[in-house]
mmCIF file of C-alpha atoms and ligand atoms in Angstrom:
data_model
loop_
_atom_site.group_PDB
_atom_site.id
_atom_site.type_symbol
_atom_site.label_atom_id
_atom_site.label_comp_id
_atom_site.label_asym_id
_atom_site.label_seq_id
_atom_site.Cartn_x
_atom_site.Cartn_y
_atom_site.Cartn_z
ATOM 1 C CA UNK A 4 172.389 221.150 71.779
ATOM 2 C CA UNK A 5 169.320 219.865 72.754
ATOM 3 C CA UNK A 6 169.794 218.369 76.558
ATOM 4 C CA UNK A 7 167.551 215.007 77.183
ATOM 5 C CA UNK A 8 166.934 214.523 80.553
ATOM 6 C CA UNK A 9 164.071 212.027 79.723
ATOM 7 C CA UNK A 10 165.595 209.302 81.915
ATOM 8 C CA UNK A 11 166.596 211.058 85.032
ATOM 9 C CA UNK A 12 163.143 209.952 85.865
ATOM 10 C CA UNK A 13 163.919 208.493 89.557
ATOM 11 C CA UNK A 14 162.126 208.809 92.548
ATOM 12 C CA UNK A 15 163.848 207.831 95.911
ATOM 13 C CA UNK A 16 162.559 208.599 99.833
ATOM 14 C CA UNK A 17 165.631 210.540 101.625
ATOM 15 C CA UNK A 18 163.468 210.185 104.955
ATOM 16 C CA UNK A 19 159.453 209.722 105.426
ATOM 17 C CA UNK A 20 159.437 213.823 104.950
ATOM 18 C CA UNK A 21 161.414 213.695 101.625
ATOM 19 C CA UNK A 22 162.124 212.559 98.069
ATOM 20 C CA UNK A 23 164.718 213.023 95.465
ATOM 21 C CA UNK A 24 163.972 212.958 92.075
ATOM 22 C CA UNK A 25 165.139 213.448 88.504
ATOM 23 C CA UNK A 26 163.909 217.105 86.831
ATOM 24 C CA UNK A 27 162.129 214.599 84.152
ATOM 25 C CA UNK A 28 159.961 212.902 86.461
ATOM 26 C CA UNK A 29 156.445 213.431 86.030
ATOM 27 C CA UNK A 30 153.765 215.175 88.469
ATOM 28 C CA UNK A 31 151.248 212.076 87.661
ATOM 29 C CA UNK A 32 154.190 209.530 88.261
ATOM 30 C CA UNK A 33 155.414 211.517 91.668
ATOM 31 C CA UNK A 34 151.384 212.036 92.983
ATOM 32 C CA UNK A 35 151.354 208.157 92.289
ATOM 33 C CA UNK A 36 153.969 207.600 94.380
ATOM 34 C CA UNK A 37 153.506 209.877 97.792
ATOM 35 C CA UNK A 38 149.633 210.332 97.430
ATOM 36 C CA UNK A 39 149.171 206.776 98.819
ATOM 37 C CA UNK A 40 151.986 206.622 101.687
ATOM 38 C CA UNK A 41 150.145 209.833 102.755
ATOM 39 C CA UNK A 42 152.318 212.553 101.379
ATOM 40 C CA UNK A 43 151.844 215.885 99.101
ATOM 41 C CA UNK A 44 153.899 218.167 96.781
ATOM 42 C CA UNK A 45 152.072 220.973 96.407
ATOM 43 C CA UNK A 46 152.256 221.100 92.033
ATOM 44 C CA UNK A 47 150.634 221.937 89.346
ATOM 45 C CA UNK A 48 147.239 220.326 87.482
ATOM 46 C CA UNK A 49 147.955 218.422 84.605
ATOM 47 C CA UNK A 50 149.466 215.167 84.859
ATOM 48 C CA UNK A 51 152.533 215.601 82.274
ATOM 49 C CA UNK A 52 153.858 217.974 83.105
ATOM 50 C CA UNK A 53 157.856 217.299 83.899
ATOM 51 C CA UNK A 54 159.043 218.640 87.797
ATOM 52 C CA UNK A 55 162.431 219.899 86.407
ATOM 53 C CA UNK A 56 160.868 222.704 84.125
ATOM 54 C CA UNK A 57 157.423 223.292 86.967
ATOM 55 C CA UNK A 58 160.023 223.693 90.054
ATOM 56 C CA UNK A 59 162.609 225.749 87.793
ATOM 57 C CA UNK A 60 159.628 228.450 86.796
ATOM 58 C CA UNK A 61 157.870 228.585 89.856
ATOM 59 C CA UNK A 62 154.791 225.837 89.867
ATOM 60 C CA UNK A 63 151.373 226.703 91.043
ATOM 61 C CA UNK A 64 148.271 224.593 91.304
ATOM 62 C CA UNK A 65 145.483 224.038 92.627
ATOM 63 C CA UNK A 66 146.546 223.670 96.566
ATOM 64 C CA UNK A 67 149.673 226.473 96.395
ATOM 65 C CA UNK A 68 147.550 228.808 98.217
ATOM 66 C CA UNK A 69 147.457 226.238 100.937
ATOM 67 C CA UNK A 70 150.792 225.488 100.730
ATOM 68 C CA UNK A 71 153.280 227.717 98.563
ATOM 69 C CA UNK A 72 154.234 227.376 94.896
ATOM 70 C CA UNK A 73 156.541 223.889 93.860
ATOM 71 C CA UNK A 74 159.395 225.529 93.808
ATOM 72 C CA UNK A 75 158.699 226.217 98.083
ATOM 73 C CA UNK A 76 159.044 223.038 98.605
ATOM 74 C CA UNK A 77 162.840 222.255 96.837
ATOM 75 C CA UNK A 78 165.555 221.667 99.797
ATOM 76 C CA UNK A 79 168.088 221.297 97.769
ATOM 77 C CA UNK A 80 169.056 220.820 93.924
ATOM 78 C CA UNK A 81 171.848 218.932 92.286
ATOM 79 C CA UNK A 82 173.119 220.307 88.699
ATOM 80 C CA UNK A 83 175.643 220.746 85.783
ATOM 81 C CA UNK A 84 177.366 224.045 85.263
ATOM 82 C CA UNK A 85 178.650 225.206 81.641
ATOM 83 C CA UNK A 86 182.219 224.705 82.581
ATOM 84 C CA UNK A 87 181.391 220.714 83.696
ATOM 85 C CA UNK A 88 181.247 220.872 87.530
ATOM 86 C CA UNK A 89 179.201 219.456 89.303
ATOM 87 C CA UNK A 90 177.654 221.405 92.252
ATOM 88 C CA UNK A 91 174.613 221.018 95.171
ATOM 89 C CA UNK A 92 172.985 223.851 95.831
ATOM 90 C CA UNK A 93 174.300 223.166 99.773
ATOM 91 C CA UNK A 94 177.480 224.652 99.139
ATOM 92 C CA UNK A 95 175.757 227.675 97.037
ATOM 93 C CA UNK A 96 172.409 229.121 99.171
ATOM 94 C CA UNK A 97 172.282 231.920 96.159
ATOM 95 C CA UNK A 98 172.106 229.795 93.498
ATOM 96 C CA UNK A 99 169.706 227.733 95.624
ATOM 97 C CA UNK A 100 167.232 230.968 95.177
ATOM 98 C CA UNK A 101 168.270 231.438 92.006
ATOM 99 C CA UNK A 102 166.901 227.773 90.598
ATOM 100 C CA UNK A 103 163.325 228.523 92.764
ATOM 101 C CA UNK A 104 161.202 230.266 89.898
ATOM 102 C CA UNK A 105 163.922 231.397 87.854
ATOM 103 C CA UNK A 106 166.014 228.600 86.884
ATOM 104 C CA UNK A 107 164.418 227.004 83.987
ATOM 105 C CA UNK A 108 167.691 226.861 81.157
ATOM 106 C CA UNK A 109 169.491 229.822 82.425
ATOM 107 C CA UNK A 110 172.219 228.838 85.136
ATOM 108 C CA UNK A 111 173.228 224.701 84.759
ATOM 109 C CA UNK A 112 171.402 221.464 84.317
ATOM 110 C CA UNK A 113 169.822 220.332 87.060
ATOM 111 C CA UNK A 114 170.252 216.595 87.417
ATOM 112 C CA UNK A 115 168.126 215.817 90.981
ATOM 113 C CA UNK A 116 166.025 217.422 93.217
ATOM 114 C CA UNK A 117 165.685 217.006 96.965
ATOM 115 C CA UNK A 118 161.315 217.932 97.908
ATOM 116 C CA UNK A 119 160.278 218.761 101.764
ATOM 117 C CA UNK A 120 156.915 216.426 101.467
ATOM 118 C CA UNK A 121 154.182 216.722 103.722
ATOM 119 C CA UNK A 122 151.062 215.493 105.169
ATOM 120 C CA UNK A 123 148.686 215.197 102.304
ATOM 121 C CA UNK A 124 145.295 216.412 102.197
ATOM 122 C CA UNK A 125 142.850 213.576 102.685
ATOM 123 C CA UNK A 126 139.882 215.284 100.193
ATOM 124 C CA UNK A 127 138.986 217.182 97.663
ATOM 125 C CA UNK A 128 136.200 218.701 96.430
ATOM 126 C CA UNK A 129 134.852 220.766 93.040
ATOM 127 C CA UNK A 130 132.004 222.843 92.254
ATOM 128 C CA UNK A 131 131.432 223.798 88.551
ATOM 129 C CA UNK A 132 129.211 227.294 87.535
ATOM 130 C CA UNK A 133 128.435 227.983 84.231
ATOM 131 C CA UNK A 134 126.681 230.613 82.162
ATOM 132 C CA UNK A 135 125.501 230.057 78.599
ATOM 133 C CA UNK A 136 125.139 232.460 75.888
ATOM 134 C CA UNK A 137 126.650 235.123 77.687
ATOM 135 C CA UNK A 138 127.256 238.764 76.632
ATOM 136 C CA UNK A 139 131.100 240.289 76.421
ATOM 137 C CA UNK A 140 128.719 243.306 79.645
ATOM 138 C CA UNK A 141 127.409 240.044 81.965
ATOM 139 C CA UNK A 142 130.501 238.207 81.163
ATOM 140 C CA UNK A 143 132.395 241.210 82.486
ATOM 141 C CA UNK A 144 129.916 241.761 85.289
ATOM 142 C CA UNK A 145 130.202 237.851 86.513
ATOM 143 C CA UNK A 146 134.408 238.322 86.198
ATOM 144 C CA UNK A 147 133.783 241.610 88.682
ATOM 145 C CA UNK A 148 131.848 239.439 90.946
ATOM 146 C CA UNK A 149 134.196 236.931 90.776
ATOM 147 C CA UNK A 150 137.215 239.139 92.066
ATOM 148 C CA UNK A 151 135.135 239.982 94.533
ATOM 149 C CA UNK A 152 134.162 236.695 95.994
ATOM 150 C CA UNK A 153 137.359 234.975 95.364
ATOM 151 C CA UNK A 154 139.353 237.016 97.591
ATOM 152 C CA UNK A 155 137.197 235.979 101.084
ATOM 153 C CA UNK A 156 137.823 232.471 100.149
ATOM 154 C CA UNK A 157 140.279 230.107 102.307
ATOM 155 C CA UNK A 158 143.356 229.231 101.641
ATOM 156 C CA UNK A 159 142.591 225.755 101.283
ATOM 157 C CA UNK A 160 139.917 227.503 98.140
ATOM 158 C CA UNK A 161 141.448 227.659 94.343
ATOM 159 C CA UNK A 162 139.058 229.023 92.244
ATOM 160 C CA UNK A 163 139.297 230.191 88.704
ATOM 161 C CA UNK A 164 137.347 232.267 86.040
ATOM 162 C CA UNK A 165 137.094 230.940 82.529
ATOM 163 C CA UNK A 166 135.450 233.181 79.246
ATOM 164 C CA UNK A 167 135.865 231.755 76.261
ATOM 165 C CA UNK A 168 133.926 234.351 74.208
ATOM 166 C CA UNK A 169 130.232 232.297 74.637
ATOM 167 C CA UNK A 170 130.112 230.781 77.985
ATOM 168 C CA UNK A 171 131.879 231.769 81.251
ATOM 169 C CA UNK A 172 132.829 229.055 83.480
ATOM 170 C CA UNK A 173 134.072 229.292 87.046
ATOM 171 C CA UNK A 174 135.590 226.568 88.992
ATOM 172 C CA UNK A 175 136.252 226.106 92.789
ATOM 173 C CA UNK A 176 137.926 223.648 94.474
ATOM 174 C CA UNK A 177 138.323 222.808 98.404
ATOM 175 C CA UNK A 178 140.992 221.068 100.362
ATOM 176 C CA UNK A 179 139.628 222.052 103.417
ATOM 177 C CA UNK A 180 136.249 222.384 105.171
ATOM 178 C CA UNK A 181 133.217 224.663 103.659
ATOM 179 C CA UNK A 182 133.053 227.274 106.032
ATOM 180 C CA UNK A 183 130.858 230.354 105.755
ATOM 181 C CA UNK A 184 132.982 232.235 102.952
ATOM 182 C CA UNK A 185 133.354 229.375 100.900
ATOM 183 C CA UNK A 186 129.138 228.522 101.033
ATOM 184 C CA UNK A 187 128.504 232.255 100.453
ATOM 185 C CA UNK A 188 130.999 231.473 97.427
ATOM 186 C CA UNK A 189 128.944 228.958 96.001
ATOM 187 C CA UNK A 190 125.276 230.023 96.890
ATOM 188 C CA UNK A 191 125.873 233.487 95.151
ATOM 189 C CA UNK A 192 127.284 231.955 91.791
ATOM 190 C CA UNK A 193 124.506 229.048 92.274
ATOM 191 C CA UNK A 194 122.003 231.072 92.185
ATOM 192 C CA UNK A 195 123.533 233.103 89.307
ATOM 193 C CA UNK A 196 124.393 230.572 87.087
ATOM 194 C CA UNK A 197 122.704 228.134 83.874
ATOM 195 C CA UNK A 198 124.703 225.143 85.059
ATOM 196 C CA UNK A 199 126.010 224.154 88.680
ATOM 197 C CA UNK A 200 127.686 221.241 89.415
ATOM 198 C CA UNK A 201 128.651 219.954 92.963
ATOM 199 C CA UNK A 202 131.679 217.588 92.768
ATOM 200 C CA UNK A 203 131.632 214.565 94.942
ATOM 201 C CA UNK A 204 133.914 215.061 98.013
ATOM 202 C CA UNK A 205 137.042 212.365 96.769
ATOM 203 C CA UNK A 206 139.669 210.908 98.184
ATOM 204 C CA UNK A 207 143.278 213.514 97.196
ATOM 205 C CA UNK A 208 144.751 210.898 94.958
ATOM 206 C CA UNK A 209 141.026 210.384 93.051
ATOM 207 C CA UNK A 210 139.829 213.711 92.765
ATOM 208 C CA UNK A 211 143.282 215.092 91.110
ATOM 209 C CA UNK A 212 142.774 212.793 88.284
ATOM 210 C CA UNK A 213 139.921 214.814 87.074
ATOM 211 C CA UNK A 214 142.688 217.720 85.973
ATOM 212 C CA UNK A 215 145.162 215.850 84.663
ATOM 213 C CA UNK A 216 143.928 216.830 80.923
ATOM 214 C CA UNK A 217 144.641 215.150 77.733
ATOM 215 C CA UNK A 218 146.979 212.000 77.792
ATOM 216 C CA UNK A 219 147.809 212.389 73.955
ATOM 217 C CA UNK A 220 149.594 215.530 71.616
ATOM 218 C CA UNK A 221 147.100 218.287 70.721
ATOM 219 C CA UNK A 222 147.599 221.523 68.696
ATOM 220 C CA UNK A 223 147.504 224.379 71.556
ATOM 221 C CA UNK A 224 149.010 227.348 72.156
ATOM 222 C CA UNK A 225 149.213 228.848 76.183
ATOM 223 C CA UNK A 226 150.752 231.766 77.101
ATOM 224 C CA UNK A 227 150.673 234.036 80.435
ATOM 225 C CA UNK A 228 148.699 237.337 79.656
ATOM 226 C CA UNK A 229 148.840 239.034 83.540
ATOM 227 C CA UNK A 230 149.831 239.019 86.619
ATOM 228 C CA UNK A 231 147.411 241.280 88.828
ATOM 229 C CA UNK A 232 146.398 242.218 92.285
ATOM 230 C CA UNK A 233 142.538 242.801 91.595
ATOM 231 C CA UNK A 234 139.937 244.031 89.097
ATOM 232 C CA UNK A 235 140.384 247.008 88.868
ATOM 233 C CA UNK A 236 143.673 246.781 87.118
ATOM 234 C CA UNK A 237 142.244 245.016 83.675
ATOM 235 C CA UNK A 238 138.755 246.911 83.859
ATOM 236 C CA UNK A 239 140.265 249.265 81.969
ATOM 237 C CA UNK A 240 140.855 246.962 78.687
ATOM 238 C CA UNK A 241 138.596 243.848 79.589
ATOM 239 C CA UNK A 242 135.799 244.765 77.681
ATOM 240 C CA UNK A 243 137.905 244.501 74.660
ATOM 241 C CA UNK A 244 139.667 241.793 75.418
ATOM 242 C CA UNK A 245 136.512 240.282 76.099
ATOM 243 C CA UNK A 246 135.482 240.684 71.996
ATOM 244 C CA UNK A 247 138.672 239.666 71.136
ATOM 245 C CA UNK A 248 137.765 236.632 72.252
ATOM 246 C CA UNK A 249 134.413 236.515 71.019
ATOM 247 C CA UNK A 250 136.230 237.577 67.478
ATOM 248 C CA UNK A 251 138.187 234.173 67.659
ATOM 249 C CA UNK A 252 136.298 230.879 68.323
ATOM 250 C CA UNK A 253 139.068 228.095 70.293
ATOM 251 C CA UNK A 254 140.460 230.609 72.602
ATOM 252 C CA UNK A 255 139.910 231.530 75.785
ATOM 253 C CA UNK A 256 141.126 233.505 79.084
ATOM 254 C CA UNK A 257 141.062 232.424 82.490
ATOM 255 C CA UNK A 258 142.581 234.307 85.715
ATOM 256 C CA UNK A 259 143.867 232.103 88.656
ATOM 257 C CA UNK A 260 143.527 232.515 91.945
ATOM 258 C CA UNK A 261 146.918 232.839 93.857
ATOM 259 C CA UNK A 262 147.593 234.265 97.542
ATOM 260 C CA UNK A 263 147.544 233.034 100.485
ATOM 261 C CA UNK A 264 151.100 231.447 101.300
ATOM 262 C CA UNK A 265 152.243 231.752 98.372
ATOM 263 C CA UNK A 266 152.356 235.229 99.614
ATOM 264 C CA UNK A 267 154.897 234.427 102.966
ATOM 265 C CA UNK A 268 157.424 236.710 103.015
ATOM 266 C CA UNK A 269 159.982 233.884 104.239
ATOM 267 C CA UNK A 270 159.006 232.121 101.097
ATOM 268 C CA UNK A 271 159.640 235.268 99.016
ATOM 269 C CA UNK A 272 163.022 235.778 100.675
ATOM 270 C CA UNK A 273 163.997 232.049 99.652
ATOM 271 C CA UNK A 274 162.962 232.446 95.965
ATOM 272 C CA UNK A 275 163.680 234.036 93.207
ATOM 273 C CA UNK A 276 159.706 233.702 91.991
ATOM 274 C CA UNK A 277 159.300 237.973 91.691
ATOM 275 C CA UNK A 278 155.123 238.170 91.721
ATOM 276 C CA UNK A 279 154.330 236.689 95.078
ATOM 277 C CA UNK A 280 152.531 240.125 95.809
ATOM 278 C CA UNK A 281 149.710 239.649 92.480
ATOM 279 C CA UNK A 282 146.594 237.418 93.867
ATOM 280 C CA UNK A 283 145.648 236.700 90.310
ATOM 281 C CA UNK A 284 147.433 235.528 87.375
ATOM 282 C CA UNK A 285 145.372 235.474 84.176
ATOM 283 C CA UNK A 286 146.163 232.925 81.093
ATOM 284 C CA UNK A 287 145.190 232.839 76.871
ATOM 285 C CA UNK A 288 144.993 229.070 75.581
ATOM 286 C CA UNK A 289 143.701 228.415 72.406
ATOM 287 C CA UNK A 290 143.083 224.816 71.147
ATOM 288 C CA UNK A 291 143.032 224.098 67.144
ATOM 289 C CA UNK A 292 142.952 221.348 64.699
ATOM 290 C CA UNK A 293 144.263 222.228 61.203
ATOM 291 C CA UNK A 294 148.390 223.554 61.128
ATOM 292 C CA UNK A 295 146.908 226.499 58.455
ATOM 293 C CA UNK A 296 145.199 227.735 61.546
ATOM 294 C CA UNK A 297 148.253 228.760 63.571
ATOM 295 C CA UNK A 298 148.928 232.195 62.454
ATOM 296 C CA UNK A 299 145.278 233.639 63.181
ATOM 297 C CA UNK A 300 145.544 232.170 66.451
ATOM 298 C CA UNK A 301 149.186 232.808 67.753
ATOM 299 C CA UNK A 302 148.230 237.014 65.971
ATOM 300 C CA UNK A 303 145.418 237.186 68.052
ATOM 301 C CA UNK A 304 146.851 235.697 71.121
ATOM 302 C CA UNK A 305 149.255 238.846 70.392
ATOM 303 C CA UNK A 306 146.147 241.443 70.104
ATOM 304 C CA UNK A 307 144.950 240.191 73.736
ATOM 305 C CA UNK A 308 148.156 240.276 74.821
ATOM 306 C CA UNK A 309 148.721 244.139 74.297
ATOM 307 C CA UNK A 310 145.335 244.793 75.722
ATOM 308 C CA UNK A 311 146.561 244.231 79.455
ATOM 309 C CA UNK A 312 149.449 245.624 78.569
ATOM 310 C CA UNK A 313 148.412 248.834 77.387
ATOM 311 C CA UNK A 314 146.738 248.262 80.955
ATOM 312 C CA UNK A 315 149.745 248.484 82.715
ATOM 313 C CA UNK A 316 150.263 244.577 83.180
ATOM 314 C CA UNK A 317 153.885 244.220 83.404
ATOM 315 C CA UNK A 318 153.954 240.978 85.068
ATOM 316 C CA UNK A 319 154.484 237.642 83.778
ATOM 317 C CA UNK A 320 154.995 234.030 84.363
ATOM 318 C CA UNK A 321 158.150 232.134 83.245
ATOM 319 C CA UNK A 322 156.220 228.885 83.082
ATOM 320 C CA UNK A 323 153.800 230.457 80.789
ATOM 321 C CA UNK A 324 156.322 232.360 78.145
ATOM 322 C CA UNK A 325 155.454 233.703 75.143
ATOM 323 C CA UNK A 326 158.244 235.191 72.020
ATOM 324 C CA UNK A 327 155.412 237.935 72.663
ATOM 325 C CA UNK A 328 156.846 239.421 75.393
ATOM 326 C CA UNK A 329 159.481 241.434 74.053
ATOM 327 C CA UNK A 330 160.773 242.861 77.681
ATOM 328 C CA UNK A 331 160.668 238.914 78.647
ATOM 329 C CA UNK A 332 163.713 239.470 81.692
ATOM 330 C CA UNK A 333 161.476 242.013 83.249
ATOM 331 C CA UNK A 334 158.540 240.862 83.018
ATOM 332 C CA UNK A 335 159.161 237.363 84.408
ATOM 333 C CA UNK A 336 161.803 238.404 86.789
ATOM 334 C CA UNK A 337 160.967 241.437 88.280
ATOM 335 C CA UNK A 338 163.195 243.095 90.604
ATOM 336 C CA UNK A 339 165.066 239.674 91.357
ATOM 337 C CA UNK A 340 166.955 240.258 87.357
ATOM 338 C CA UNK A 341 169.357 242.333 88.345
ATOM 339 C CA UNK A 342 170.353 239.485 91.057
ATOM 340 C CA UNK A 343 169.633 236.801 88.272
ATOM 341 C CA UNK A 344 171.992 238.315 85.878
ATOM 342 C CA UNK A 345 174.999 237.960 88.705
ATOM 343 C CA UNK A 346 174.186 234.358 89.333
ATOM 344 C CA UNK A 347 174.310 233.648 85.376
ATOM 345 C CA UNK A 348 177.860 235.502 85.322
ATOM 346 C CA UNK A 349 179.537 232.904 87.968
ATOM 347 C CA UNK A 350 177.642 229.716 86.650
ATOM 348 C CA UNK A 351 177.345 230.731 82.499
ATOM 349 C CA UNK A 352 179.175 233.481 81.962
ATOM 350 C CA UNK A 353 179.962 232.331 78.537
ATOM 351 C CA UNK A 354 176.417 232.125 77.794
ATOM 352 C CA UNK A 355 176.335 228.204 76.808
ATOM 353 C CA UNK A 356 172.693 227.926 78.058
ATOM 354 C CA UNK A 357 171.117 229.952 75.972
ATOM 355 C CA UNK A 358 167.302 230.108 74.281
ATOM 356 C CA UNK A 359 165.170 232.519 73.064
ATOM 357 C CA UNK A 360 164.535 233.314 76.026
ATOM 358 C CA UNK A 361 167.007 232.364 78.449
ATOM 359 C CA UNK A 362 169.402 235.304 80.345
ATOM 360 C CA UNK A 363 172.622 236.179 78.773
ATOM 361 C CA UNK A 364 175.397 238.049 80.330
HETATM 362 C C1 LIG B 26 149.326 220.644 79.774
HETATM 363 C C2 LIG B 26 150.136 221.764 80.277
HETATM 364 C C3 LIG B 26 150.097 221.771 82.068
HETATM 365 C C4 LIG B 26 150.139 222.683 82.359
HETATM 366 N N1 LIG B 26 150.147 223.026 83.846
HETATM 367 C C5 LIG B 26 150.448 223.911 84.669
HETATM 368 C C6 LIG B 26 150.340 224.467 86.000
HETATM 369 O O1 LIG B 26 149.320 224.055 86.272
HETATM 370 N N2 LIG B 26 150.740 225.163 86.586
HETATM 371 C C7 LIG B 26 151.977 225.638 86.593
HETATM 372 O O2 LIG B 26 153.060 226.685 87.401
HETATM 373 N N3 LIG B 26 152.713 225.363 84.510
HETATM 374 C C8 LIG B 26 151.823 224.455 84.428
HETATM 375 N N4 LIG B 26 151.921 224.096 82.862
HETATM 376 C C9 LIG B 26 153.262 225.122 82.673
HETATM 377 C C10 LIG B 26 154.612 224.234 83.181
HETATM 378 O O3 LIG B 26 155.536 224.395 84.382
HETATM 379 C C11 LIG B 26 156.260 224.722 82.150
HETATM 380 O O4 LIG B 26 155.839 224.191 81.353
HETATM 381 C C12 LIG B 26 157.182 223.852 82.434
HETATM 382 O O5 LIG B 26 158.270 224.481 81.894
HETATM 383 C C13 LIG B 26 157.063 222.296 82.115
HETATM 384 O O6 LIG B 26 158.700 221.420 82.991
HETATM 385 P P1 LIG B 26 159.200 220.285 81.454
HETATM 386 O O7 LIG B 26 160.341 220.445 82.631
HETATM 387 O O8 LIG B 26 157.657 219.587 81.471
HETATM 388 O O9 LIG B 26 158.930 221.175 80.617
HETATM 389 P P2 LIG B 26 160.471 221.694 79.207
HETATM 390 O O10 LIG B 26 159.776 222.073 78.220
HETATM 391 O O11 LIG B 26 161.627 220.046 79.588
HETATM 392 O O12 LIG B 26 161.194 222.663 80.186
HETATM 393 C C14 LIG B 26 160.551 223.791 80.176
HETATM 394 C C15 LIG B 26 161.782 224.955 80.634
HETATM 395 O O13 LIG B 26 162.705 224.462 81.601
HETATM 396 C C16 LIG B 26 163.776 224.144 81.512
HETATM 397 N N5 LIG B 26 164.238 222.821 82.515
HETATM 398 C C17 LIG B 26 163.291 222.062 81.845
HETATM 399 N N6 LIG B 26 163.727 221.027 83.142
HETATM 400 C C18 LIG B 26 165.339 222.152 83.096
HETATM 401 C C19 LIG B 26 166.342 220.805 84.190
HETATM 402 N N7 LIG B 26 166.614 220.038 84.369
HETATM 403 N N8 LIG B 26 168.250 222.303 84.392
HETATM 404 C C20 LIG B 26 167.626 223.168 83.568
HETATM 405 N N9 LIG B 26 166.694 224.179 83.066
HETATM 406 C C21 LIG B 26 165.862 222.996 82.603
HETATM 407 C C22 LIG B 26 164.100 224.224 79.632
HETATM 408 O O14 LIG B 26 165.521 224.489 79.350
HETATM 409 C C23 LIG B 26 163.169 224.815 79.338
HETATM 410 O O15 LIG B 26 163.857 226.385 79.027
HETATM 411 C C24 LIG B 26 151.654 222.781 82.114
HETATM 412 C C25 LIG B 26 152.058 223.120 80.619
HETATM 413 C C26 LIG B 26 151.582 222.298 80.115
HETATM 414 C C27 LIG B 26 151.750 221.835 78.702
#
């Protein structure tokens, strides 16, 4: 049985600092409602993503280093349990803790979510740096440099390094001032890139639209490729990873900055998101047209993920799940797994909520 929540997509304002939303509300709908009123909820970048799954798995995006993950703004939730009871997390803080980063399809059906919202940043600016015809060793050096310089960025910035086998891309966004470390980052990559694009300083709502992504269904796969603290952790395998990417056009590897407020000890205590000590999060993406090409891409993902496993990378992001992760529960939930299993036992002892990667007791 699949429960279709798509009609639970309302937005209601409690007061000027909090909203109640249905889990099927898309980010686009939320942003179009709150940003024009000067308010903001730190979410992901794509418009079609539902606030339910995004929050329950963590939720990172362009502003998380400044405001925390989406789950960090969750104040309370109403759920329907396996036995049919309706519960609000005001009556069980432990359940709220679990829903913040580990709630996807595990304990109960979330039917309503109350979020803290904050003053929206006024503007955002984007910068892009591209290097075409990049060999594996050169891409590795750019990647190393990106790790070193991205560490120095202020929390108002997000950055990503991307390699598709031929070209490296670096993205930088900033919702704050371009201070000396931002200028240093820009100057450095501007000099060493074959193409540099400086976006205009745009009002936040308009700037975010550039990252809304496709409006139509497309064939693609996106999967976590590990969370880690620094380049040294992936250095032993990065050339092999880049080589595999080069051999399969259509696949790309992307590393995103985390850190900043995500690492706040208070937010760590208050949520089940297990990977706050990791300052980088990487993913694999592949896009293809013909269904017959699927197997080749899926097999290739596994080969690349195996390289990261060889380097000892164990942490993975629940919102970019993959059936390839055999030890998925520990990889997604880390040290919180046992505590989460106790909550599963309390609310769904018969494992009514299931699926290939749902917690089981
Ligand atoms: C195009 C695209 C872009 C993305 N960009 C980002 C990004 O920038 N940042 C980021 O963090 N993630 C991103 N993601 C990943 C996204 O966070 C997950 O796919 C998330 O699960 C989407 O939530 P959903 O409600 O739309 O999905 P669904 O597929 O409906 O749900 C996903 C999981 O959550 C569970 N779930 C959903 N709603 C509920 C509920 N109400 N109660 C209990 N369990 C529930 C489901 O059982 C399922 O296991 C992106 C995904 C896509 C497809």
